[in-house]
CSV table of C-alpha atoms in Angstrom, one decimal:
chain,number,residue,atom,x,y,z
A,1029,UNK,CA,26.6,-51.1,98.0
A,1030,UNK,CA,25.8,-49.3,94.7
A,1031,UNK,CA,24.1,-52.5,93.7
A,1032,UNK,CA,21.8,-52.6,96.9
A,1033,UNK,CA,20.6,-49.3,96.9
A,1034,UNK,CA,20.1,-47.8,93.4
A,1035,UNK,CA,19.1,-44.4,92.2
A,1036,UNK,CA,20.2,-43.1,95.4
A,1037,UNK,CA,21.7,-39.0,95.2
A,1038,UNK,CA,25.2,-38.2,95.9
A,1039,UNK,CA,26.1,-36.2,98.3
A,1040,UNK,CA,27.7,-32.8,96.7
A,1041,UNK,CA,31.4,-32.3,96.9
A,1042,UNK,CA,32.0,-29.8,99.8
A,1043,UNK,CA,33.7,-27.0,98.1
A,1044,UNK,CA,36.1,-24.4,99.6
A,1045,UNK,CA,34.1,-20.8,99.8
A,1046,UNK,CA,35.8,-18.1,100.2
A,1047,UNK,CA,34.4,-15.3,102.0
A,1048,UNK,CA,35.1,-11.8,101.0
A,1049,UNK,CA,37.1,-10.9,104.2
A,1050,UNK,CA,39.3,-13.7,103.0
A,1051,UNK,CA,39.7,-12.8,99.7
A,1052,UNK,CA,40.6,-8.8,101.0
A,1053,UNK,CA,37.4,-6.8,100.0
A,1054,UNK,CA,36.9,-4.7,102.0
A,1055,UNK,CA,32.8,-5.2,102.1
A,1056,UNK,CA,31.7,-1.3,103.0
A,1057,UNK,CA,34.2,0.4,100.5
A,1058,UNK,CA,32.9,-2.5,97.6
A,1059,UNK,CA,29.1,-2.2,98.4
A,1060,UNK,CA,29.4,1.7,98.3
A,1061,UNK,CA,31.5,1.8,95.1
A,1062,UNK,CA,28.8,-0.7,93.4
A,1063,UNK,CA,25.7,1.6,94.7
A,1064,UNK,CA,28.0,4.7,92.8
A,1065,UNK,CA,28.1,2.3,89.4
A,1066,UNK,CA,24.8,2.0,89.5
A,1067,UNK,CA,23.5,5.1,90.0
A,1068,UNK,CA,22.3,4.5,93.6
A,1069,UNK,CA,23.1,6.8,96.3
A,1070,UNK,CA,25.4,5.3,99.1
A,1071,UNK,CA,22.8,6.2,101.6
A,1072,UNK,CA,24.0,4.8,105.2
A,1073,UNK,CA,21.6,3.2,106.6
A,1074,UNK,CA,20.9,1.6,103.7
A,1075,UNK,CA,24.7,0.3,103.6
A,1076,UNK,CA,24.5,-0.5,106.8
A,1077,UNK,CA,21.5,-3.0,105.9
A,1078,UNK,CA,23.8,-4.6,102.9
A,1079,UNK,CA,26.5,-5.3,105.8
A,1080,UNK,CA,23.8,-6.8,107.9
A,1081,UNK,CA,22.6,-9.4,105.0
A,1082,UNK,CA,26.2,-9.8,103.8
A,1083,UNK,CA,27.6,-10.7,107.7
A,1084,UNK,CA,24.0,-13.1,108.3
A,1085,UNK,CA,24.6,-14.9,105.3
A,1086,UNK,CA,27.8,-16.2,106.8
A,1087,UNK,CA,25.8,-17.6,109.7
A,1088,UNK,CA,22.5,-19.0,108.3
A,1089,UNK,CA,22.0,-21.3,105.7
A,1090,UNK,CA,18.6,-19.1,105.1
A,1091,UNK,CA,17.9,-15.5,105.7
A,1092,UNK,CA,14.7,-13.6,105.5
A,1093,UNK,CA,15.1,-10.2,104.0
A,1094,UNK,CA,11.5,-8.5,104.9
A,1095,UNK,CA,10.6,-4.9,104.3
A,1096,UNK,CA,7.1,-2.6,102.7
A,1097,UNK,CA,7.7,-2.2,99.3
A,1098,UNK,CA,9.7,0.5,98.0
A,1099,UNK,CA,12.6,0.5,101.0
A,1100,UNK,CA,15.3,-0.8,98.8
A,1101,UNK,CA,15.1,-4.6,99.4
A,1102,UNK,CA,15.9,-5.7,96.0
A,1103,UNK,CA,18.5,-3.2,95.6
A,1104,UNK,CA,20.1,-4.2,98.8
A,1105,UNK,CA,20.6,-7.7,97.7
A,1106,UNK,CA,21.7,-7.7,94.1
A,1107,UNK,CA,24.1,-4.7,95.3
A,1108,UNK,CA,25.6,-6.7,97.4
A,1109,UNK,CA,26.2,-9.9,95.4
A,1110,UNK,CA,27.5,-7.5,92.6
A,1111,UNK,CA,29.9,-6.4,95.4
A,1112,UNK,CA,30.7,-9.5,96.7
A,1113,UNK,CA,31.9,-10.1,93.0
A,1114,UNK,CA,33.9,-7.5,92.3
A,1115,UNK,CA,37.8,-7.9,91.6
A,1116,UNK,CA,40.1,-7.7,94.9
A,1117,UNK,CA,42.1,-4.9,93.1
A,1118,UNK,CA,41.4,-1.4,94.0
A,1119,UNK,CA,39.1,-3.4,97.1
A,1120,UNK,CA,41.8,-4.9,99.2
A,1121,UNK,CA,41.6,-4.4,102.8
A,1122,UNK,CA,44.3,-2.7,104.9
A,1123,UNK,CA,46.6,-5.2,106.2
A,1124,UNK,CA,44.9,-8.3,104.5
A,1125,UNK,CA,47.6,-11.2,104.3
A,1126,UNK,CA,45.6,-14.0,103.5
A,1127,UNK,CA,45.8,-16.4,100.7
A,1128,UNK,CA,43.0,-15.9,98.1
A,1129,UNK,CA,41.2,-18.3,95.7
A,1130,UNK,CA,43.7,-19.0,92.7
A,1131,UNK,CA,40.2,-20.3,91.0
A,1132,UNK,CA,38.4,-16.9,89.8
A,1133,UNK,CA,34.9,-18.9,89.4
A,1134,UNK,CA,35.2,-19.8,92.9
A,1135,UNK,CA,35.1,-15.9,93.7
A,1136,UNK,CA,31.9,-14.6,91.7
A,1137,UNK,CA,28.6,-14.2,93.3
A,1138,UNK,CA,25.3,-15.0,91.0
A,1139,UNK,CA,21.8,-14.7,92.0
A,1140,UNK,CA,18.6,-16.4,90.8
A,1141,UNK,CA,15.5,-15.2,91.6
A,1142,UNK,CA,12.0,-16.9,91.9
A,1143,UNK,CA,8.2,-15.9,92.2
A,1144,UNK,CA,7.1,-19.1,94.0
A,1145,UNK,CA,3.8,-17.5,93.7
A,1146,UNK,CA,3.5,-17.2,90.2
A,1147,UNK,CA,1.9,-20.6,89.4
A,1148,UNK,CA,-0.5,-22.4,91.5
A,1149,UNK,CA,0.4,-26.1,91.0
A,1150,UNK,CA,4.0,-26.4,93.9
A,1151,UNK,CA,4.4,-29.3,91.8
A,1152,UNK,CA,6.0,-27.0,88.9
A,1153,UNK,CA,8.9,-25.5,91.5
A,1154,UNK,CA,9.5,-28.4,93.2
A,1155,UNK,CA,8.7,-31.5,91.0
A,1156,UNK,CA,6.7,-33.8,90.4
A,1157,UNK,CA,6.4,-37.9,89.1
A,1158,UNK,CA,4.8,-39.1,86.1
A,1159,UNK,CA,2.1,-41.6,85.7
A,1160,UNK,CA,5.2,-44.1,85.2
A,1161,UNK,CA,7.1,-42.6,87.6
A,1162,UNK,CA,9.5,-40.7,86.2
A,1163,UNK,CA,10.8,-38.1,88.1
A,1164,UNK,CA,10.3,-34.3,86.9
A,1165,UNK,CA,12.2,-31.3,87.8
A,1166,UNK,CA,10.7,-28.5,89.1
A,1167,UNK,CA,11.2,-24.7,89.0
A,1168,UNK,CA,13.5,-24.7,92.4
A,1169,UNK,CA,14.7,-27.8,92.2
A,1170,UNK,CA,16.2,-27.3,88.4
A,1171,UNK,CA,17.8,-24.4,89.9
A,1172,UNK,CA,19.3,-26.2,93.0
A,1173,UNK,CA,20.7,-28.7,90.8
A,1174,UNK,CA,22.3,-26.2,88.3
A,1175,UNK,CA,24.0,-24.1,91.2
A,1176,UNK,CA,25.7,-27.4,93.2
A,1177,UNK,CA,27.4,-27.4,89.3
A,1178,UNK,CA,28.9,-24.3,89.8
A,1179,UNK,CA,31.7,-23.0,91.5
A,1180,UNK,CA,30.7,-19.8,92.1
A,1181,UNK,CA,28.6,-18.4,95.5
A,1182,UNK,CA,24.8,-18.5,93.7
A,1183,UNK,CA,22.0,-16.6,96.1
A,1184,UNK,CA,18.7,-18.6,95.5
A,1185,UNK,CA,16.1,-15.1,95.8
A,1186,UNK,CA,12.5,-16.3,96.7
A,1187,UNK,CA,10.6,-13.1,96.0
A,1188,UNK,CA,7.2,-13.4,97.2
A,1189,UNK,CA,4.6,-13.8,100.3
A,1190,UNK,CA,6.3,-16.2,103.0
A,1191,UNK,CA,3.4,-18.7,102.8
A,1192,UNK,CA,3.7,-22.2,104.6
A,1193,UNK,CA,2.0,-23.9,101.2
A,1194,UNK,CA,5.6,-23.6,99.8
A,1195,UNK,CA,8.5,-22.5,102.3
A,1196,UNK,CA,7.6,-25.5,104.6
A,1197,UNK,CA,10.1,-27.3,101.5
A,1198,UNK,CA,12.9,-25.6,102.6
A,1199,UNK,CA,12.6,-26.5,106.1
A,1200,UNK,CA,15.2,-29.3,105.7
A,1201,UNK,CA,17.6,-26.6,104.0
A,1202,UNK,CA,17.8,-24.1,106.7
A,1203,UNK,CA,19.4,-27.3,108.7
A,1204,UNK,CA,22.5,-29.0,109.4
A,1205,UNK,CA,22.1,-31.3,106.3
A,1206,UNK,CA,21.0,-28.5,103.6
A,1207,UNK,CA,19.1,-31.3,102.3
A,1208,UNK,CA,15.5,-31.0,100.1
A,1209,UNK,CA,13.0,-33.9,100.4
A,1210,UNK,CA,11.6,-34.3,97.1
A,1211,UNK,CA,7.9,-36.3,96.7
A,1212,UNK,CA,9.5,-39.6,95.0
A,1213,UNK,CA,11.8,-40.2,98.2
A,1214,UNK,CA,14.9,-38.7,96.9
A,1215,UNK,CA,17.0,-36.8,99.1
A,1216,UNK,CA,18.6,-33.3,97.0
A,1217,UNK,CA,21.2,-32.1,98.8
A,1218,UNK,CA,22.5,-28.6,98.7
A,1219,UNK,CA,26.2,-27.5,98.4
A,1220,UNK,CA,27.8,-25.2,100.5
A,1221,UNK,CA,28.1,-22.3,98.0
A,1222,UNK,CA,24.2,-22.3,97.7
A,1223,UNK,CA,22.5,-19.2,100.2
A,1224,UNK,CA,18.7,-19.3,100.5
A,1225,UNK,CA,17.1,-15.6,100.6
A,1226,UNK,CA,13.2,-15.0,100.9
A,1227,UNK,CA,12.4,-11.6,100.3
A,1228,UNK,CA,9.2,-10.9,101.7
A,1229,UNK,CA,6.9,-7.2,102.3
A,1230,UNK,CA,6.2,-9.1,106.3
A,1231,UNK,CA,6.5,-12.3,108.4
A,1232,UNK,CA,2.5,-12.6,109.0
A,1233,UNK,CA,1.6,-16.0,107.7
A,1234,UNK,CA,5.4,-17.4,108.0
A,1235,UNK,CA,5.8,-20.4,109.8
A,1236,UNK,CA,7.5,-20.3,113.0
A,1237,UNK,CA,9.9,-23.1,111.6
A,1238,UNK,CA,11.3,-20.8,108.9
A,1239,UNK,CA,11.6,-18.0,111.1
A,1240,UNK,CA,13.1,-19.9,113.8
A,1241,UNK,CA,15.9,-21.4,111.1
A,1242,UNK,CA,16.4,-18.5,109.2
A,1243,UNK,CA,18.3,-15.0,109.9
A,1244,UNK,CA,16.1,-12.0,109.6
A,1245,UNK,CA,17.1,-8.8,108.4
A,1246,UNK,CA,14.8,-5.9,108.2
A,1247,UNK,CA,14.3,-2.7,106.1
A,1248,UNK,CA,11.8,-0.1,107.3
A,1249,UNK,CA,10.4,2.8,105.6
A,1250,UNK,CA,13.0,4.8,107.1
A,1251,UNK,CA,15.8,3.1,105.3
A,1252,UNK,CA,15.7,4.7,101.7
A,1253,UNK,CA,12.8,7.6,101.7
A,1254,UNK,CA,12.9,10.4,99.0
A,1255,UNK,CA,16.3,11.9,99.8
A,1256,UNK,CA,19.0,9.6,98.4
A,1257,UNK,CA,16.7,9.2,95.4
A,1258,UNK,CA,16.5,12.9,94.8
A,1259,UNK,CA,20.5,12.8,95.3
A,1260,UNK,CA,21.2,10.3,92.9
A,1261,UNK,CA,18.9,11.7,90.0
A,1262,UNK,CA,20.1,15.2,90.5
A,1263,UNK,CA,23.7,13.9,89.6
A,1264,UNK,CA,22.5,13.8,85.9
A,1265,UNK,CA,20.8,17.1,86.0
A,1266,UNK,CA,21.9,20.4,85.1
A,1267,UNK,CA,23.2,22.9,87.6
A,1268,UNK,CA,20.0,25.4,86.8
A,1269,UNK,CA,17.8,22.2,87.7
A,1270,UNK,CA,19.6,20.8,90.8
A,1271,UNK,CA,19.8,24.5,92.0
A,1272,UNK,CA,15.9,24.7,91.6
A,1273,UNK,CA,14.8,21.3,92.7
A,1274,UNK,CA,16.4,21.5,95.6
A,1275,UNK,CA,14.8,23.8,97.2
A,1276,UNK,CA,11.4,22.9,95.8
A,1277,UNK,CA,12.0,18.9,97.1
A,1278,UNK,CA,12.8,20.4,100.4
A,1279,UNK,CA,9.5,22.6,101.0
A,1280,UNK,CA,7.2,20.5,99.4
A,1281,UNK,CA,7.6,16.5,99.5
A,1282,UNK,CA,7.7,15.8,103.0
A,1283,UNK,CA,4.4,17.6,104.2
A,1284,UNK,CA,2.8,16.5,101.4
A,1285,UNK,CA,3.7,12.9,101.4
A,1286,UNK,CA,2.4,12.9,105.3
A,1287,UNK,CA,-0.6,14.1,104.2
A,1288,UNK,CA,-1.1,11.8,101.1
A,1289,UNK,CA,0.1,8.2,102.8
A,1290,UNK,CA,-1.2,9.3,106.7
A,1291,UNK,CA,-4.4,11.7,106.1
A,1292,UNK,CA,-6.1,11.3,103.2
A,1293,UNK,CA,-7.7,8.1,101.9
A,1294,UNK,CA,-6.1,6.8,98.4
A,1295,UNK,CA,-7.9,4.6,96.0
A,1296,UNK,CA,-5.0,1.6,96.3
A,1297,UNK,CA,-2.5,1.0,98.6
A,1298,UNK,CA,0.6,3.8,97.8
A,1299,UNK,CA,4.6,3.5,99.0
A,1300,UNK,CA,6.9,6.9,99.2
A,1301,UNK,CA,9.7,5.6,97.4
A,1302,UNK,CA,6.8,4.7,94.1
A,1303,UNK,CA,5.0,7.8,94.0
A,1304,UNK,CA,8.7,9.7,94.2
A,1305,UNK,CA,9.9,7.6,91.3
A,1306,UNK,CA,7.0,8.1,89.6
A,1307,UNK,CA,7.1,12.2,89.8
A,1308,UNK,CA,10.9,12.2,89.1
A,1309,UNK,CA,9.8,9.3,85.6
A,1310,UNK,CA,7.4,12.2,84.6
A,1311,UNK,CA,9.7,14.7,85.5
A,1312,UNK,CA,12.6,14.3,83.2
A,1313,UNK,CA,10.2,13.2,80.2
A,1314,UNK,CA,8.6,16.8,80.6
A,1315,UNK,CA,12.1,18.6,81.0
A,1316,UNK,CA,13.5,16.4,78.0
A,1317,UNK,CA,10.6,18.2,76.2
A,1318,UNK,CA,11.3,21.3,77.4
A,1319,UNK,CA,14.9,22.3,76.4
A,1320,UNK,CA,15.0,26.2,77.3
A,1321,UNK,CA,13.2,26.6,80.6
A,1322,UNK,CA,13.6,29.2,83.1
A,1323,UNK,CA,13.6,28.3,87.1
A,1324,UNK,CA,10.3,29.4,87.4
A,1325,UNK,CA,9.3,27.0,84.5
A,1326,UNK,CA,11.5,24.2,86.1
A,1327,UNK,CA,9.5,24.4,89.3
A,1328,UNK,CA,6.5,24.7,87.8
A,1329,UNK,CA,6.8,20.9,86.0
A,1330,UNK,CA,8.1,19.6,89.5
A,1331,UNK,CA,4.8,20.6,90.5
A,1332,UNK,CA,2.3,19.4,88.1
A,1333,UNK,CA,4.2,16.5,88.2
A,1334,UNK,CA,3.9,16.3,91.9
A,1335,UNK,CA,0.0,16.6,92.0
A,1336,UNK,CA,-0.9,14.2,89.6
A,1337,UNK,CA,1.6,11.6,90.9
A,1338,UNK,CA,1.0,11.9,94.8
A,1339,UNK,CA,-2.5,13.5,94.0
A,1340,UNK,CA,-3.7,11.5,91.0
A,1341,UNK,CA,-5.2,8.5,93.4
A,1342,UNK,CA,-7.0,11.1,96.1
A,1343,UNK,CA,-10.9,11.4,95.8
A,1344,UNK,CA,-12.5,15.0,95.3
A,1345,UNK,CA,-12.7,16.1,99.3
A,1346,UNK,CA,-8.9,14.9,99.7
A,1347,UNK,CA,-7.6,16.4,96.1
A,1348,UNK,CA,-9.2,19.8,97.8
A,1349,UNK,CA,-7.5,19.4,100.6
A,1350,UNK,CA,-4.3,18.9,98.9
A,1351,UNK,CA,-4.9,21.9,96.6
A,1352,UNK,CA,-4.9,23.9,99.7
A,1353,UNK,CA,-1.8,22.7,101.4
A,1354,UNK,CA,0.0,22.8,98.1
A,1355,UNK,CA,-0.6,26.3,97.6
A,1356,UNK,CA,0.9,27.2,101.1
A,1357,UNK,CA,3.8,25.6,100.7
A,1358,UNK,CA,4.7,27.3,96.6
A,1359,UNK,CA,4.2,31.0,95.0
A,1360,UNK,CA,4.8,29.4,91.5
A,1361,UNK,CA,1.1,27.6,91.6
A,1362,UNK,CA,-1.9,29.4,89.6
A,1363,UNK,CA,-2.9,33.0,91.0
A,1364,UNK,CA,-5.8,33.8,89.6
A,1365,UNK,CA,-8.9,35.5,91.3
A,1366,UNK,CA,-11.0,32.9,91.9
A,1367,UNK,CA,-11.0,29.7,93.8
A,1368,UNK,CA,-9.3,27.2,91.8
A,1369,UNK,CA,-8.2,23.6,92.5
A,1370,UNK,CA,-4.8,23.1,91.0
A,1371,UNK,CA,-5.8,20.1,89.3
A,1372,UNK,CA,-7.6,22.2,87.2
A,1373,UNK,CA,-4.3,23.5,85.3
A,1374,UNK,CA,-1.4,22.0,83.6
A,1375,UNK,CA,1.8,23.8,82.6
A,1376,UNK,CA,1.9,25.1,78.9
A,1377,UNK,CA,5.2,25.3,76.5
A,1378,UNK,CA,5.9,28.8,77.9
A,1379,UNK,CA,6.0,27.2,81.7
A,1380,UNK,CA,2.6,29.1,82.3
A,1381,UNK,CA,-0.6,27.4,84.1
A,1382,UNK,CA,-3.1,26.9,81.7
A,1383,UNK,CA,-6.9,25.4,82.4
A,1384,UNK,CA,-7.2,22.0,81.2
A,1385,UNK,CA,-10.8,23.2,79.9
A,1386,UNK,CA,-8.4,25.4,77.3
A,1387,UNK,CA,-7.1,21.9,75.6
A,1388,UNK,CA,-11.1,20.8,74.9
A,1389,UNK,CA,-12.0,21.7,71.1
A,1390,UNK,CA,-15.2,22.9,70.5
A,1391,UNK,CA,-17.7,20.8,68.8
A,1392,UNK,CA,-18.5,20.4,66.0
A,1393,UNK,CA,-21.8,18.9,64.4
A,1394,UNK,CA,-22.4,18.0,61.0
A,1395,UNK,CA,-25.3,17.2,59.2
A,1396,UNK,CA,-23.8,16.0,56.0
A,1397,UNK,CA,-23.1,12.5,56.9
A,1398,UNK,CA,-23.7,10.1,59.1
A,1399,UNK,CA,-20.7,9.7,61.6
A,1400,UNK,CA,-21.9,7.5,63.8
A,1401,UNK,CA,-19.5,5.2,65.9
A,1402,UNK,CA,-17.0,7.4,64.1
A,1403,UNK,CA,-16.8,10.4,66.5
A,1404,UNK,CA,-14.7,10.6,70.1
A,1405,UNK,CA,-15.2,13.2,71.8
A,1406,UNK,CA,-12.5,14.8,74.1
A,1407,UNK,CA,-13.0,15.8,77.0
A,1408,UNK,CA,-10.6,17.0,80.3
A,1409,UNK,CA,-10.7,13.7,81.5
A,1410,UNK,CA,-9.5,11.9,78.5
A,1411,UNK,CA,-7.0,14.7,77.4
A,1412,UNK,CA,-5.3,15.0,80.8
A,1413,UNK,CA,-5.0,11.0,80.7
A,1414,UNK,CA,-3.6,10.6,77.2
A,1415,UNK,CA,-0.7,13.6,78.1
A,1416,UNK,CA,0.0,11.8,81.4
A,1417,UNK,CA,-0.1,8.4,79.7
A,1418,UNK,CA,2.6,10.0,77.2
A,1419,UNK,CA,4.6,11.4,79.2
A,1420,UNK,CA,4.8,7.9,81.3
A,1421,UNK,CA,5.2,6.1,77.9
A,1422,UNK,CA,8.6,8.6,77.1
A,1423,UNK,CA,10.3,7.7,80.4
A,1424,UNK,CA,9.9,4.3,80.3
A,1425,UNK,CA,7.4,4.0,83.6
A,1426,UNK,CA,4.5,1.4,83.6
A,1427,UNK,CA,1.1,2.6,83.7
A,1428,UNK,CA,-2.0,1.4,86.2
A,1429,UNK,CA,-5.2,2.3,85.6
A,1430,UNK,CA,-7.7,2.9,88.1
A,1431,UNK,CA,-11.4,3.9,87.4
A,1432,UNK,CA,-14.8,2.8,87.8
């Protein structure tokens, strides 16, 4: 028959997987010890949405992991193959007595994660055929081929919109058969150690196929917010800071988020969890700079850092607003006389509020020589930028942009 019908695929070898019950982890205690290591807090019902992938993933071939951005999707799913991969010792669930995997390859967890977006030929992820015919691997189908070689459990991440254009391929996957059709008539089939995850912000242009074939999990903004973030960066901090942070995370973030993602009118689209990690980024650059600070100080930095990171992207009327309701909610913000606009100020080396107008040098002409195309002048707008730029730059955050 192998001289009949050439080039035909061979089925893969069903392999024996182990799931992590069987092997005695204990799934909660593993996934909470693995947010711990790395430097997550084990919020729960963020956990409880680890449990929910892990426990679909032994039902579906495929499962949809959908959520906005920022509530913890990408966290949840590498968290929970690195948990799914940890050593039975230390993990082992009360009263476990059954046999585990004498083949420790058979045990681990990998993940491999693909933008299917990212090019805009499919032909690259899923292959193509030469002018003579040749067959060429894509993107996906490289990686399928490379994980029904291993032995261990690999996750197959699609990160990106859920558009027909490309996950109407894995429509044969989410079957019985676990098979993919590829364009020169050959059948790929998919091993049993090979999970399918599409991690996706929402489910508005997926096709009902994938949906109908596929477990769904879903992570709300709810899930995470700014509260198990602020728990797990305080665990570095100092017990002056935590003491002072605190208190000034619990007066000020959550009026003022609700005001800056429900009320006002951004410039681009803005998440909690981004503009919180962006304050706390700016945060321990200033503090790094700062080594003797007193609490006042402290809270002062939180602040300036909270105004230009969830008031940085609000137009004049809303940055007014948001001046206002800051100022009723702190005592540390400037006092002076007059009606100011806490934009206006940063905090100096002493932790006082100084003008930003008090950073512009005065000019100065000369008639000497010709300096032309030589000369930049500063002004607050490109001081403040270069400081906040800096400051981004020292903590290792990424910087957009935005401006006419």
């Amino acid at each position: 028959l192998d001289d009949v019908f050439t080039g035909l695929p061979d089925a893969p070898v069903v392999k024996n997987t182990h799931s992590a019950r069987s092997r005695g982890i204990d799934v909660d205690l593993s996934l909470k010890h693995k947010a711990v290591e790395k430097g997550l807090s084990a919020h729960e019902p963020w956990i409880s949405r680890c449990k929910q992938l892990y426990e679909t993933s032994q039902v579906y071939h495929g499962v949809i992991v959908a959520g906005p951005p920022g509530s913890g999707k990408t966290s949840c799913i590498q968290t929970l193959v690195d948990a799914l991969s940890a050593p039975t010792r230390g993990t082992v669930s009360r009263g476990s007595h059954i046999s585990r995997s004498s083949n420790p390859a058979e045990s681990q967890h990998k993940i491999i994660r693909i933008n299917p977006m990212v090019v805009d030929d499919y032909a690259i992820m899923f292959g193509y055929l030469k002018d003579n015919h040749d067959w060429v691997d894509g993107i996906v189908t490289s990686s399928c081929r490379k994980a029904n070689r291993n032995q261990s459990t690999t996750w197959l991440c699609l990160d990106g919109p859920l558009n027909p254009g490309w996950s109407d391929n894995f429509n044969s996957v989410l079957r019985e058969e676990k098979v993919i059709h590829l364009k020169n008539g050959d059948k790929l089939f998919l091993s049993e150690n090979i999970i399918v995850v599409f991690e996706t912000c929402n489910l508005a242009n997926a096709s009902p196929s994938i949906v109908a074939k596929s477990g769904i999990v879903y992570l709300d903004n709810n899930v995470v917010g700014w509260k198990p973030i602020a728990d797990a960066w305080l665990e570095s901090r100092t017990p002056q800071e935590i003491h002072v942070l605190q208190r000034a995370f619990q007066k000020t973030l959550d009026p003022i988020s609700q005001f800056v993602l429900n009320e006002a009118k951004p410039l681009v689209k803005l998440s909690l969890v981004g503009l919180f990690k962006s304050c706390l980024g700016l945060l321990s650059a200033m503090l790094a700079d700062n080594r003797e600070t007193s609490e006042d100080h402290v809270e002062r930095l939180f602040l300036f850092c909270l105004i230009w990171t969830f008031g940085g992207l609000l137009d004049a009327n809303d940055r007014r607003i948001f001046s206002d309701k800051l100022k009723t909610l702190s005592n540390t913000l400037p006092d002076d006389d007059r009606q100011i606009c806490v934009f206006d100020y940063y905090v100096d080396e002493s932790g006082d509020w100084d003008p930003w107008s008090s950073k512009v040098n005065e000019s100065v002409y000369s008639d000497q020589q010709d300096m032309l195309g030589e000369v930049f002048v500063d002004s607050i707008n490109t001081i403040r930028t270069k400081i906040l730029i800096d400051f981004a730059s020292a903590s290792g955050l990424n910087v957009l942009l935005v401006g006419p």
